[in-house]
């Protein structure tokens, strides 16, 4: 369970109301929040960040962390993805061992390819639409190096992560377009020509490289 609250300037009132609301909801539904397992992460992209007061739940201070793993994705307070990339590469490299063993036992390239897709690629591309657009060139090379190693083991070409990312983003966009009830459906509006979609105005490269602006660019390509 995650709570997201906005801190405007030095005013943390709205954020703390969100936390208090969650605590009250848990109490009303006979649930107990484990403060020892509760973490707080503050994302502050300003050049001069403010000092934030500690968060308390039932008079117990909540630990503040610089990164947190949520639904399998390592999110850092500076919204960079190097830590997430490191964890994915480490996990995928461990699974390459089994791919090597299978080849040594004489498995066919078709079986090796299927194993790669199910066991290795599935790790590298977990929630890829969330983070890949804002990864650094160095991180992308580290990820792609795993794919290249798998290609040498299987001895067949494999789709690059860039290709997989574009495919997943396009699929996500198609799903949203078919669902008028989707919260982000309104972002995909056609221009008067009826052939291209209106671009999302982005003030930062971080937003421009995120999934929805990227999806619109792919649809317009």
PDB file of N, CA and C in Angstrom, residues 34 46 124 130 135 172 175:
ATOM      1  N   UNK A  34       2.007  -1.370  10.517  1.00  0.00           N
ATOM      2  CA  UNK A  34       3.272  -1.714  11.164  1.00  0.00           C
ATOM      3  C   UNK A  34       4.271  -0.592  10.882  1.00  0.00           C
ATOM      4  N   UNK A  46      13.920  20.246  -6.473  1.00  0.00           N
ATOM      5  CA  UNK A  46      14.408  21.619  -6.466  1.00  0.00           C
ATOM      6  C   UNK A  46      15.910  21.664  -6.190  1.00  0.00           C
ATOM      7  N   UNK A 124      14.364  -8.460 -17.230  1.00  0.00           N
ATOM      8  CA  UNK A 124      14.892  -7.207 -17.765  1.00  0.00           C
ATOM      9  C   UNK A 124      13.798  -6.224 -18.144  1.00  0.00           C
ATOM     10  N   UNK A 130       7.595   1.957 -17.271  1.00  0.00           N
ATOM     11  CA  UNK A 130       7.707   2.923 -16.176  1.00  0.00           C
ATOM     12  C   UNK A 130       9.072   3.590 -16.167  1.00  0.00           C
ATOM     13  N   UNK A 135      16.088   6.058 -18.332  1.00  0.00           N
ATOM     14  CA  UNK A 135      17.380   5.477 -17.969  1.00  0.00           C
ATOM     15  C   UNK A 135      18.503   6.177 -18.725  1.00  0.00           C
ATOM     16  N   UNK A 172       0.395  -0.348 -24.647  1.00  0.00           N
ATOM     17  CA  UNK A 172      -0.265   0.366 -23.554  1.00  0.00           C
ATOM     18  C   UNK A 172      -1.155   1.483 -24.113  1.00  0.00           C
ATOM     19  N   UNK A 175      -4.335   0.114 -25.610  1.00  0.00           N
ATOM     20  CA  UNK A 175      -5.278  -0.293 -24.560  1.00  0.00           C
ATOM     21  C   UNK A 175      -6.022   0.912 -23.999  1.00  0.00           C
TER      22      UNK A 175
END
